[in-house]
Amino acid sequence: MNVIPLFHRTLQSSSSRARGRGSMECDVCMQHFDSAERRPKVLLCGHTYCLSCLRQLATKKCPVDEKAFQLDALADNFKLLSATHRPTRFWCVSCEKEATEHCVSEHDIRSLKKQRTAAAEHHLEALRQGEEALAALGGMLDEATVIRQMEDCSDTLQRE
């Protein structure tokens, strides 16, 4: 990976961040950080890049200030990592997980709300059936209690 284009992209990204966009993206690949391949790693110089981009660097040096680093010694940027755990907006039906850019162009996707509603529908139906069964049992118990009380009254009246 050539350092000069990376440096140029980093500067462009910094200016877009100053305008309020892109703060949750790697300055090299411009992809959103996540908790797996795009995990935010903080270099000793303080710059943060995703794990995928750092693995691809020919020389393990910061793209901005060229300070050397050891990939296996880098800590996660926990501030950015915790911010990546935002609610998923789209669900890939084919992959059965959060939709990626590939999923958007190649698979059937739906909103997370729609997916949750569809997944919960059979549970809701089971709850409705359970409520109906409980109501029927409650009616039977009430009816049985009334019948038993009537029989008790009838027995009492016959004795008197």
Tab-separated table of N, CA and C in Angstrom:
chain	number	residue	atom	x	y	z
A	1	MET	N	0.848	-1.169	0.000
A	1	MET	CA	0.000	0.000	0.000
A	1	MET	C	0.895	1.232	0.000
A	2	ASN	N	0.628	2.155	-0.862
A	2	ASN	CA	1.439	3.351	-0.989
A	2	ASN	C	1.036	4.371	0.080
A	3	VAL	N	2.016	4.926	0.773
A	3	VAL	CA	1.748	5.839	1.888
A	3	VAL	C	1.198	7.180	1.405
A	4	ILE	N	1.624	7.676	0.260
A	4	ILE	CA	1.194	9.001	-0.193
A	4	ILE	C	-0.317	9.046	-0.458
A	5	PRO	N	-0.915	8.101	-1.214
A	5	PRO	CA	-2.370	8.156	-1.360
A	5	PRO	C	-3.086	7.989	-0.018
A	6	LEU	N	-2.527	7.174	0.862
A	6	LEU	CA	-3.138	7.006	2.179
A	6	LEU	C	-3.118	8.317	2.950
A	7	PHE	N	-1.988	9.023	2.854
A	7	PHE	CA	-1.862	10.288	3.556
A	7	PHE	C	-2.868	11.295	2.991
A	8	HIS	N	-2.994	11.328	1.664
A	8	HIS	CA	-3.942	12.242	1.019
A	8	HIS	C	-5.371	11.923	1.444
A	9	ARG	N	-5.724	10.624	1.458
A	9	ARG	CA	-7.075	10.226	1.878
A	9	ARG	C	-7.308	10.557	3.347
A	10	THR	N	-6.249	10.428	4.159
A	10	THR	CA	-6.373	10.753	5.572
A	10	THR	C	-6.666	12.238	5.749
A	11	LEU	N	-5.988	13.077	4.995
A	11	LEU	CA	-6.234	14.516	5.083
A	11	LEU	C	-7.646	14.853	4.620
A	12	GLN	N	-8.101	14.222	3.525
A	12	GLN	CA	-9.462	14.458	3.053
A	12	GLN	C	-10.464	14.026	4.109
A	13	SER	N	-10.206	12.880	4.710
A	13	SER	CA	-11.113	12.359	5.729
A	13	SER	C	-11.156	13.276	6.937
A	14	SER	N	-9.998	13.827	7.332
A	14	SER	CA	-9.953	14.729	8.474
A	14	SER	C	-10.775	15.968	8.219
A	15	SER	N	-10.725	16.484	6.986
A	15	SER	CA	-11.514	17.672	6.689
A	15	SER	C	-12.997	17.336	6.657
A	16	SER	N	-13.383	16.142	6.198
A	16	SER	CA	-14.802	15.774	6.216
A	16	SER	C	-15.272	15.581	7.650
A	17	ARG	N	-14.390	15.100	8.516
A	17	ARG	CA	-14.743	14.946	9.929
A	17	ARG	C	-14.970	16.303	10.560
A	18	ALA	N	-14.171	17.260	10.155
A	18	ALA	CA	-14.330	18.609	10.691
A	18	ALA	C	-15.684	19.183	10.301
A	19	ARG	N	-16.241	18.728	9.175
A	19	ARG	CA	-17.565	19.171	8.763
A	19	ARG	C	-18.656	18.322	9.412
A	20	GLY	N	-18.283	17.374	10.281
A	20	GLY	CA	-19.279	16.612	11.020
A	20	GLY	C	-19.623	15.263	10.428
A	21	ARG	N	-18.855	14.783	9.447
A	21	ARG	CA	-19.149	13.486	8.852
A	21	ARG	C	-17.946	12.569	9.022
A	22	GLY	N	-18.199	11.246	9.009
A	22	GLY	CA	-17.129	10.273	8.906
A	22	GLY	C	-16.366	9.988	10.166
A	23	SER	N	-16.792	10.432	11.324
A	23	SER	CA	-16.013	10.227	12.536
A	23	SER	C	-15.974	8.770	12.970
A	24	MET	N	-16.836	7.943	12.416
A	24	MET	CA	-16.863	6.524	12.778
A	24	MET	C	-16.272	5.660	11.673
A	25	GLU	N	-15.455	6.248	10.827
A	25	GLU	CA	-14.871	5.542	9.698
A	25	GLU	C	-13.354	5.524	9.799
A	26	CYS	N	-12.781	4.474	9.252
A	26	CYS	CA	-11.326	4.391	9.137
A	26	CYS	C	-10.880	5.436	8.122
A	27	ASP	N	-9.838	6.187	8.443
A	27	ASP	CA	-9.360	7.237	7.556
A	27	ASP	C	-8.663	6.695	6.310
A	28	VAL	N	-8.336	5.419	6.287
A	28	VAL	CA	-7.672	4.841	5.123
A	28	VAL	C	-8.692	4.296	4.132
A	29	CYS	N	-9.551	3.389	4.568
A	29	CYS	CA	-10.490	2.728	3.660
A	29	CYS	C	-11.862	3.395	3.603
A	30	MET	N	-12.111	4.326	4.543
A	30	MET	CA	-13.378	5.056	4.611
A	30	MET	C	-14.565	4.145	4.926
A	31	GLN	N	-14.311	2.973	5.499
A	31	GLN	CA	-15.370	2.047	5.905
A	31	GLN	C	-15.671	2.272	7.382
A	32	HIS	N	-16.904	1.973	7.781
A	32	HIS	CA	-17.271	2.099	9.191
A	32	HIS	C	-16.529	1.060	10.025
A	33	PHE	N	-16.094	1.470	11.207
A	33	PHE	CA	-15.480	0.531	12.135
A	33	PHE	C	-16.526	-0.486	12.578
A	34	ASP	N	-16.061	-1.701	12.901
A	34	ASP	CA	-16.938	-2.716	13.485
A	34	ASP	C	-16.145	-3.486	14.528
A	35	SER	N	-16.707	-4.528	15.063
A	35	SER	CA	-16.015	-5.264	16.124
A	35	SER	C	-15.260	-6.479	15.593
A	36	ALA	N	-15.099	-6.593	14.269
A	36	ALA	CA	-14.394	-7.733	13.684
A	36	ALA	C	-13.245	-7.250	12.801
A	37	GLU	N	-13.381	-7.374	11.471
A	37	GLU	CA	-12.318	-7.002	10.529
A	37	GLU	C	-11.984	-5.522	10.562
A	38	ARG	N	-12.948	-4.696	10.783
A	38	ARG	CA	-12.730	-3.236	10.786
A	38	ARG	C	-12.622	-2.710	12.218
A	39	ARG	N	-12.060	-3.541	13.084
A	39	ARG	CA	-11.900	-3.186	14.500
A	39	ARG	C	-10.943	-2.001	14.620
A	40	PRO	N	-11.323	-0.930	15.343
A	40	PRO	CA	-10.436	0.238	15.456
A	40	PRO	C	-9.249	-0.040	16.382
A	41	LYS	N	-8.047	0.143	15.840
A	41	LYS	CA	-6.813	-0.059	16.596
A	41	LYS	C	-6.092	1.286	16.717
A	42	VAL	N	-5.660	1.589	17.928
A	42	VAL	CA	-4.974	2.868	18.147
A	42	VAL	C	-3.458	2.618	18.148
A	43	LEU	N	-2.757	3.406	17.338
A	43	LEU	CA	-1.310	3.304	17.258
A	43	LEU	C	-0.687	4.088	18.410
A	44	LEU	N	0.583	3.834	18.688
A	44	LEU	CA	1.264	4.534	19.779
A	44	LEU	C	1.300	6.043	19.554
A	45	CYS	N	1.251	6.469	18.293
A	45	CYS	CA	1.260	7.902	17.989
A	45	CYS	C	-0.112	8.540	18.217
A	46	GLY	N	-1.134	7.709	18.469
A	46	GLY	CA	-2.468	8.226	18.754
A	46	GLY	C	-3.454	8.116	17.598
A	47	HIS	N	-2.979	7.836	16.396
A	47	HIS	CA	-3.883	7.690	15.256
A	47	HIS	C	-4.599	6.339	15.327
A	48	THR	N	-5.808	6.298	14.785
A	48	THR	CA	-6.608	5.071	14.808
A	48	THR	C	-6.989	4.677	13.394
A	49	TYR	N	-6.796	3.382	13.088
A	49	TYR	CA	-7.149	2.812	11.789
A	49	TYR	C	-7.759	1.443	12.029
A	50	CYS	N	-8.452	0.933	11.036
A	50	CYS	CA	-9.059	-0.389	11.211
A	50	CYS	C	-8.003	-1.487	11.065
A	51	LEU	N	-8.271	-2.598	11.706
A	51	LEU	CA	-7.359	-3.739	11.701
A	51	LEU	C	-7.065	-4.213	10.281
A	52	SER	N	-8.060	-4.228	9.432
A	52	SER	CA	-7.882	-4.686	8.053
A	52	SER	C	-6.857	-3.835	7.310
A	53	CYS	N	-6.967	-2.527	7.424
A	53	CYS	CA	-6.019	-1.641	6.737
A	53	CYS	C	-4.608	-1.779	7.310
A	54	LEU	N	-4.513	-1.891	8.623
A	54	LEU	CA	-3.192	-2.024	9.248
A	54	LEU	C	-2.512	-3.320	8.817
A	55	ARG	N	-3.287	-4.380	8.646
A	55	ARG	CA	-2.726	-5.655	8.175
A	55	ARG	C	-2.178	-5.532	6.763
A	56	GLN	N	-2.798	-4.689	5.944
A	56	GLN	CA	-2.416	-4.564	4.530
A	56	GLN	C	-1.236	-3.640	4.280
A	57	LEU	N	-0.833	-2.874	5.279
A	57	LEU	CA	0.310	-1.975	5.082
A	57	LEU	C	1.577	-2.781	4.814
A	58	ALA	N	2.307	-2.396	3.783
A	58	ALA	CA	3.556	-3.090	3.439
A	58	ALA	C	4.581	-2.925	4.553
A	59	THR	N	4.689	-1.703	5.062
A	59	THR	CA	5.566	-1.448	6.208
A	59	THR	C	4.666	-1.045	7.363
A	60	LYS	N	4.933	-1.568	8.495
A	60	LYS	CA	4.090	-1.289	9.659
A	60	LYS	C	4.456	0.070	10.245
A	61	LYS	N	4.024	1.110	9.518
A	61	LYS	CA	4.244	2.497	9.936
A	61	LYS	C	2.941	3.259	9.787
A	62	CYS	N	2.713	4.208	10.674
A	62	CYS	CA	1.519	5.041	10.627
A	62	CYS	C	1.446	5.762	9.282
A	63	PRO	N	0.305	5.751	8.604
A	63	PRO	CA	0.171	6.440	7.319
A	63	PRO	C	0.352	7.953	7.411
A	64	VAL	N	0.199	8.532	8.586
A	64	VAL	CA	0.310	9.985	8.721
A	64	VAL	C	1.723	10.395	9.107
A	65	ASP	N	2.213	9.879	10.231
A	65	ASP	CA	3.518	10.343	10.717
A	65	ASP	C	4.638	9.306	10.568
A	66	GLU	N	4.329	8.179	9.970
A	66	GLU	CA	5.290	7.116	9.663
A	66	GLU	C	6.009	6.543	10.883
A	67	LYS	N	5.392	6.621	12.047
A	67	LYS	CA	5.971	6.002	13.236
A	67	LYS	C	5.689	4.506	13.190
A	68	ALA	N	6.715	3.705	13.471
A	68	ALA	CA	6.600	2.254	13.392
A	68	ALA	C	5.712	1.711	14.518
A	69	PHE	N	5.081	0.571	14.235
A	69	PHE	CA	4.246	-0.096	15.243
A	69	PHE	C	4.296	-1.598	15.022
A	70	GLN	N	3.936	-2.346	16.048
A	70	GLN	CA	3.810	-3.798	15.959
A	70	GLN	C	2.321	-4.116	16.028
A	71	LEU	N	1.808	-4.747	15.011
A	71	LEU	CA	0.372	-4.989	14.900
A	71	LEU	C	-0.191	-5.755	16.095
A	72	ASP	N	0.529	-6.779	16.545
A	72	ASP	CA	0.009	-7.600	17.652
A	72	ASP	C	0.066	-6.888	19.003
A	73	ALA	N	0.736	-5.737	19.073
A	73	ALA	CA	0.837	-5.002	20.333
A	73	ALA	C	-0.156	-3.837	20.426
A	74	LEU	N	-0.974	-3.656	19.394
A	74	LEU	CA	-1.883	-2.513	19.379
A	74	LEU	C	-3.140	-2.775	20.204
A	75	ALA	N	-3.558	-1.736	20.899
A	75	ALA	CA	-4.783	-1.824	21.701
A	75	ALA	C	-5.976	-1.386	20.860
A	76	ASP	N	-7.140	-1.854	21.252
A	76	ASP	CA	-8.385	-1.404	20.622
A	76	ASP	C	-8.659	0.033	21.038
A	77	ASN	N	-9.282	0.778	20.165
A	77	ASN	CA	-9.770	2.107	20.512
A	77	ASN	C	-11.177	1.880	21.071
A	78	PHE	N	-11.256	1.722	22.389
A	78	PHE	CA	-12.517	1.337	23.028
A	78	PHE	C	-13.604	2.390	22.877
A	79	LYS	N	-13.225	3.640	22.795
A	79	LYS	CA	-14.222	4.702	22.612
A	79	LYS	C	-14.937	4.509	21.273
A	80	LEU	N	-14.165	4.294	20.220
A	80	LEU	CA	-14.768	4.061	18.910
A	80	LEU	C	-15.454	2.708	18.846
A	81	LEU	N	-14.861	1.709	19.467
A	81	LEU	CA	-15.435	0.369	19.447
A	81	LEU	C	-16.803	0.352	20.117
A	82	SER	N	-16.942	1.040	21.237
A	82	SER	CA	-18.239	1.071	21.918
A	82	SER	C	-19.261	1.838	21.094
A	83	ALA	N	-18.805	2.814	20.342
A	83	ALA	CA	-19.726	3.583	19.502
A	83	ALA	C	-20.174	2.792	18.277
A	84	THR	N	-19.463	1.724	17.925
A	84	THR	CA	-19.864	0.914	16.769
A	84	THR	C	-21.040	0.012	17.099
A	85	HIS	N	-21.376	-0.124	18.366
A	85	HIS	CA	-22.484	-0.994	18.755
A	85	HIS	C	-23.797	-0.225	18.715
A	86	ARG	N	-24.052	0.392	17.579
A	86	ARG	CA	-25.297	1.107	17.374
A	86	ARG	C	-26.329	0.125	16.825
A	87	PRO	N	-27.601	0.450	16.936
A	87	PRO	CA	-28.608	-0.468	16.407
A	87	PRO	C	-28.417	-0.693	14.909
A	88	THR	N	-28.598	-1.920	14.496
A	88	THR	CA	-28.493	-2.261	13.094
A	88	THR	C	-29.696	-1.700	12.357
A	89	ARG	N	-29.459	-1.088	11.229
A	89	ARG	CA	-30.563	-0.479	10.498
A	89	ARG	C	-31.143	-1.423	9.455
A	90	PHE	N	-30.314	-2.311	8.874
A	90	PHE	CA	-30.800	-3.214	7.842
A	90	PHE	C	-30.358	-4.645	8.129
A	91	TRP	N	-31.190	-5.585	7.722
A	91	TRP	CA	-30.964	-7.005	7.975
A	91	TRP	C	-30.898	-7.733	6.641
A	92	CYS	N	-29.874	-8.562	6.447
A	92	CYS	CA	-29.749	-9.375	5.239
A	92	CYS	C	-30.494	-10.683	5.468
A	93	VAL	N	-31.521	-10.923	4.667
A	93	VAL	CA	-32.327	-12.128	4.809
A	93	VAL	C	-31.502	-13.360	4.440
A	94	SER	N	-30.654	-13.240	3.410
A	94	SER	CA	-29.844	-14.378	2.957
A	94	SER	C	-28.777	-14.767	3.968
A	95	CYS	N	-28.045	-13.775	4.487
A	95	CYS	CA	-26.945	-14.045	5.429
A	95	CYS	C	-27.425	-14.190	6.873
A	96	GLU	N	-28.651	-13.750	7.142
A	96	GLU	CA	-29.222	-13.761	8.489
A	96	GLU	C	-28.336	-13.015	9.486
A	97	LYS	N	-27.905	-11.808	9.079
A	97	LYS	CA	-27.099	-10.937	9.936
A	97	LYS	C	-27.220	-9.507	9.427
A	98	GLU	N	-26.515	-8.585	10.094
A	98	GLU	CA	-26.520	-7.195	9.667
A	98	GLU	C	-26.066	-7.100	8.214
A	99	ALA	N	-26.792	-6.325	7.429
A	99	ALA	CA	-26.479	-6.186	6.006
A	99	ALA	C	-25.193	-5.391	5.801
A	100	THR	N	-24.346	-5.901	4.934
A	100	THR	CA	-23.127	-5.194	4.535
A	100	THR	C	-23.392	-4.529	3.182
A	101	GLU	N	-22.413	-3.792	2.664
A	101	GLU	CA	-22.580	-3.188	1.345
A	101	GLU	C	-22.806	-4.261	0.282
A	102	HIS	N	-22.124	-5.401	0.414
A	102	HIS	CA	-22.304	-6.514	-0.523
A	102	HIS	C	-23.744	-7.009	-0.475
A	103	CYS	N	-24.283	-7.146	0.720
A	103	CYS	CA	-25.661	-7.615	0.876
A	103	CYS	C	-26.650	-6.670	0.203
A	104	VAL	N	-26.407	-5.378	0.344
A	104	VAL	CA	-27.321	-4.385	-0.224
A	104	VAL	C	-27.427	-4.564	-1.738
A	105	SER	N	-26.305	-4.859	-2.382
A	105	SER	CA	-26.333	-4.983	-3.839
A	105	SER	C	-26.663	-6.391	-4.328
A	106	GLU	N	-26.465	-7.418	-3.494
A	106	GLU	CA	-26.616	-8.793	-3.969
A	106	GLU	C	-27.742	-9.596	-3.324
A	107	HIS	N	-28.230	-9.192	-2.154
A	107	HIS	CA	-29.201	-10.009	-1.419
A	107	HIS	C	-30.482	-9.245	-1.117
A	108	ASP	N	-31.439	-9.989	-0.597
A	108	ASP	CA	-32.684	-9.395	-0.139
A	108	ASP	C	-32.453	-8.831	1.253
A	109	ILE	N	-32.673	-7.521	1.402
A	109	ILE	CA	-32.510	-6.909	2.717
A	109	ILE	C	-33.828	-6.284	3.140
A	110	ARG	N	-33.973	-6.077	4.427
A	110	ARG	CA	-35.154	-5.400	4.964
A	110	ARG	C	-34.744	-4.612	6.188
A	111	SER	N	-35.634	-3.743	6.601
A	111	SER	CA	-35.323	-2.960	7.793
A	111	SER	C	-35.288	-3.891	8.994
A	112	LEU	N	-34.513	-3.519	9.975
A	112	LEU	CA	-34.408	-4.344	11.173
A	112	LEU	C	-35.756	-4.435	11.869
A	113	LYS	N	-36.505	-3.343	11.878
A	113	LYS	CA	-37.831	-3.355	12.511
A	113	LYS	C	-38.738	-4.371	11.824
A	114	LYS	N	-38.715	-4.393	10.500
A	114	LYS	CA	-39.534	-5.348	9.750
A	114	LYS	C	-39.098	-6.782	10.044
A	115	GLN	N	-37.782	-7.012	10.128
A	115	GLN	CA	-37.264	-8.349	10.426
A	115	GLN	C	-37.697	-8.795	11.816
A	116	ARG	N	-37.572	-7.899	12.788
A	116	ARG	CA	-37.970	-8.250	14.157
A	116	ARG	C	-39.456	-8.528	14.239
A	117	THR	N	-40.247	-7.739	13.514
A	117	THR	CA	-41.698	-7.949	13.503
A	117	THR	C	-42.021	-9.310	12.908
A	118	ALA	N	-41.387	-9.645	11.792
A	118	ALA	CA	-41.628	-10.937	11.150
A	118	ALA	C	-41.194	-12.084	12.059
A	119	ALA	N	-40.039	-11.948	12.699
A	119	ALA	CA	-39.534	-13.006	13.578
A	119	ALA	C	-40.406	-13.168	14.819
A	120	ALA	N	-40.993	-12.082	15.278
A	120	ALA	CA	-41.808	-12.136	16.497
A	120	ALA	C	-43.249	-12.554	16.229
A	121	GLU	N	-43.677	-12.546	14.971
A	121	GLU	CA	-45.083	-12.814	14.652
A	121	GLU	C	-45.552	-14.177	15.167
A	122	HIS	N	-44.752	-15.226	14.980
A	122	HIS	CA	-45.205	-16.544	15.458
A	122	HIS	C	-45.230	-16.601	16.987
A	123	HIS	N	-44.342	-15.870	17.630
A	123	HIS	CA	-44.374	-15.800	19.097
A	123	HIS	C	-45.625	-15.066	19.577
A	124	LEU	N	-45.967	-13.993	18.879
A	124	LEU	CA	-47.169	-13.243	19.235
A	124	LEU	C	-48.425	-14.091	19.038
A	125	GLU	N	-48.453	-14.863	17.960
A	125	GLU	CA	-49.603	-15.743	17.715
A	125	GLU	C	-49.706	-16.804	18.806
A	126	ALA	N	-48.583	-17.359	19.210
A	126	ALA	CA	-48.598	-18.347	20.299
A	126	ALA	C	-49.094	-17.713	21.599
A	127	LEU	N	-48.697	-16.493	21.864
A	127	LEU	CA	-49.187	-15.793	23.056
A	127	LEU	C	-50.694	-15.562	22.981
A	128	ARG	N	-51.173	-15.167	21.799
A	128	ARG	CA	-52.628	-14.966	21.630
A	128	ARG	C	-53.387	-16.264	21.898
A	129	GLN	N	-52.887	-17.373	21.350
A	129	GLN	CA	-53.538	-18.672	21.559
A	129	GLN	C	-53.498	-19.065	23.035
A	130	GLY	N	-52.385	-18.778	23.697
A	130	GLY	CA	-52.267	-19.065	25.124
A	130	GLY	C	-53.251	-18.245	25.939
A	131	GLU	N	-53.408	-16.986	25.584
A	131	GLU	CA	-54.376	-16.133	26.286
A	131	GLU	C	-55.793	-16.659	26.109
A	132	GLU	N	-56.122	-17.083	24.885
A	132	GLU	CA	-57.452	-17.642	24.630
A	132	GLU	C	-57.673	-18.914	25.449
A	133	ALA	N	-56.652	-19.768	25.502
A	133	ALA	CA	-56.767	-21.010	26.270
A	133	ALA	C	-56.931	-20.714	27.756
A	134	LEU	N	-56.181	-19.733	28.263
A	134	LEU	CA	-56.319	-19.357	29.673
A	134	LEU	C	-57.704	-18.783	29.963
A	135	ALA	N	-58.190	-17.975	29.049
A	135	ALA	CA	-59.530	-17.403	29.221
A	135	ALA	C	-60.573	-18.521	29.242
A	136	ALA	N	-60.418	-19.496	28.360
A	136	ALA	CA	-61.363	-20.626	28.327
A	136	ALA	C	-61.277	-21.432	29.623
A	137	LEU	N	-60.055	-21.655	30.104
A	137	LEU	CA	-59.882	-22.378	31.382
A	137	LEU	C	-60.483	-21.582	32.523
A	138	GLY	N	-60.251	-20.286	32.497
A	138	GLY	CA	-60.819	-19.432	33.537
A	138	GLY	C	-62.331	-19.511	33.538
A	139	GLY	N	-62.923	-19.519	32.357
A	139	GLY	CA	-64.373	-19.655	32.244
A	139	GLY	C	-64.857	-20.996	32.758
A	140	MET	N	-64.097	-22.041	32.456
A	140	MET	CA	-64.473	-23.377	32.929
A	140	MET	C	-64.371	-23.455	34.441
A	141	LEU	N	-63.331	-22.881	35.001
A	141	LEU	CA	-63.171	-22.898	36.447
A	141	LEU	C	-64.294	-22.117	37.120
A	142	ASP	N	-64.626	-20.982	36.566
A	142	ASP	CA	-65.718	-20.191	37.129
A	142	ASP	C	-67.025	-20.965	37.033
A	143	GLU	N	-67.238	-21.600	35.903
A	143	GLU	CA	-68.451	-22.381	35.693
A	143	GLU	C	-68.495	-23.563	36.651
A	144	ALA	N	-67.366	-24.229	36.824
A	144	ALA	CA	-67.302	-25.372	37.740
A	144	ALA	C	-67.560	-24.927	39.164
A	145	THR	N	-67.033	-23.777	39.538
A	145	THR	CA	-67.257	-23.255	40.890
A	145	THR	C	-68.736	-22.957	41.105
A	146	VAL	N	-69.366	-22.340	40.117
A	146	VAL	CA	-70.795	-22.020	40.224
A	146	VAL	C	-71.617	-23.302	40.336
A	147	ILE	N	-71.304	-24.289	39.519
A	147	ILE	CA	-72.037	-25.568	39.561
A	147	ILE	C	-71.868	-26.231	40.919
A	148	ARG	N	-70.631	-26.235	41.437
A	148	ARG	CA	-70.379	-26.844	42.736
A	148	ARG	C	-71.159	-26.108	43.834
A	149	GLN	N	-71.157	-24.779	43.783
A	149	GLN	CA	-71.903	-24.002	44.780
A	149	GLN	C	-73.406	-24.278	44.673
A	150	MET	N	-73.918	-24.425	43.428
A	150	MET	CA	-75.342	-24.734	43.254
A	150	MET	C	-75.673	-26.108	43.834
A	151	GLU	N	-74.773	-27.054	43.600
A	151	GLU	CA	-74.995	-28.397	44.143
A	151	GLU	C	-74.977	-28.384	45.663
A	152	ASP	N	-74.046	-27.618	46.242
A	152	ASP	CA	-73.983	-27.494	47.693
A	152	ASP	C	-75.279	-26.889	48.240
A	153	CYS	N	-75.767	-25.836	47.557
A	153	CYS	CA	-77.015	-25.201	47.981
A	153	CYS	C	-78.185	-26.174	47.858
A	154	SER	N	-78.185	-26.918	46.743
A	154	SER	CA	-79.253	-27.905	46.525
A	154	SER	C	-79.228	-28.969	47.611
A	155	ASP	N	-78.030	-29.459	47.974
A	155	ASP	CA	-77.895	-30.454	49.033
A	155	ASP	C	-78.401	-29.886	50.369
A	156	THR	N	-78.036	-28.656	50.636
A	156	THR	CA	-78.446	-28.011	51.885
A	156	THR	C	-79.962	-27.867	51.930
A	157	LEU	N	-80.574	-27.461	50.828
A	157	LEU	CA	-82.016	-27.284	50.761
A	157	LEU	C	-82.751	-28.631	50.920
A	158	GLN	N	-82.202	-29.661	50.360
A	158	GLN	CA	-82.837	-30.968	50.465
A	158	GLN	C	-82.805	-31.493	51.901
A	159	ARG	N	-81.744	-31.190	52.622
A	159	ARG	CA	-81.621	-31.622	54.002
A	159	ARG	C	-82.582	-30.851	54.902
A	160	GLU	N	-82.916	-29.701	54.575
A	160	GLU	CA	-83.757	-28.883	55.438
A	160	GLU	C	-85.149	-29.146	55.146
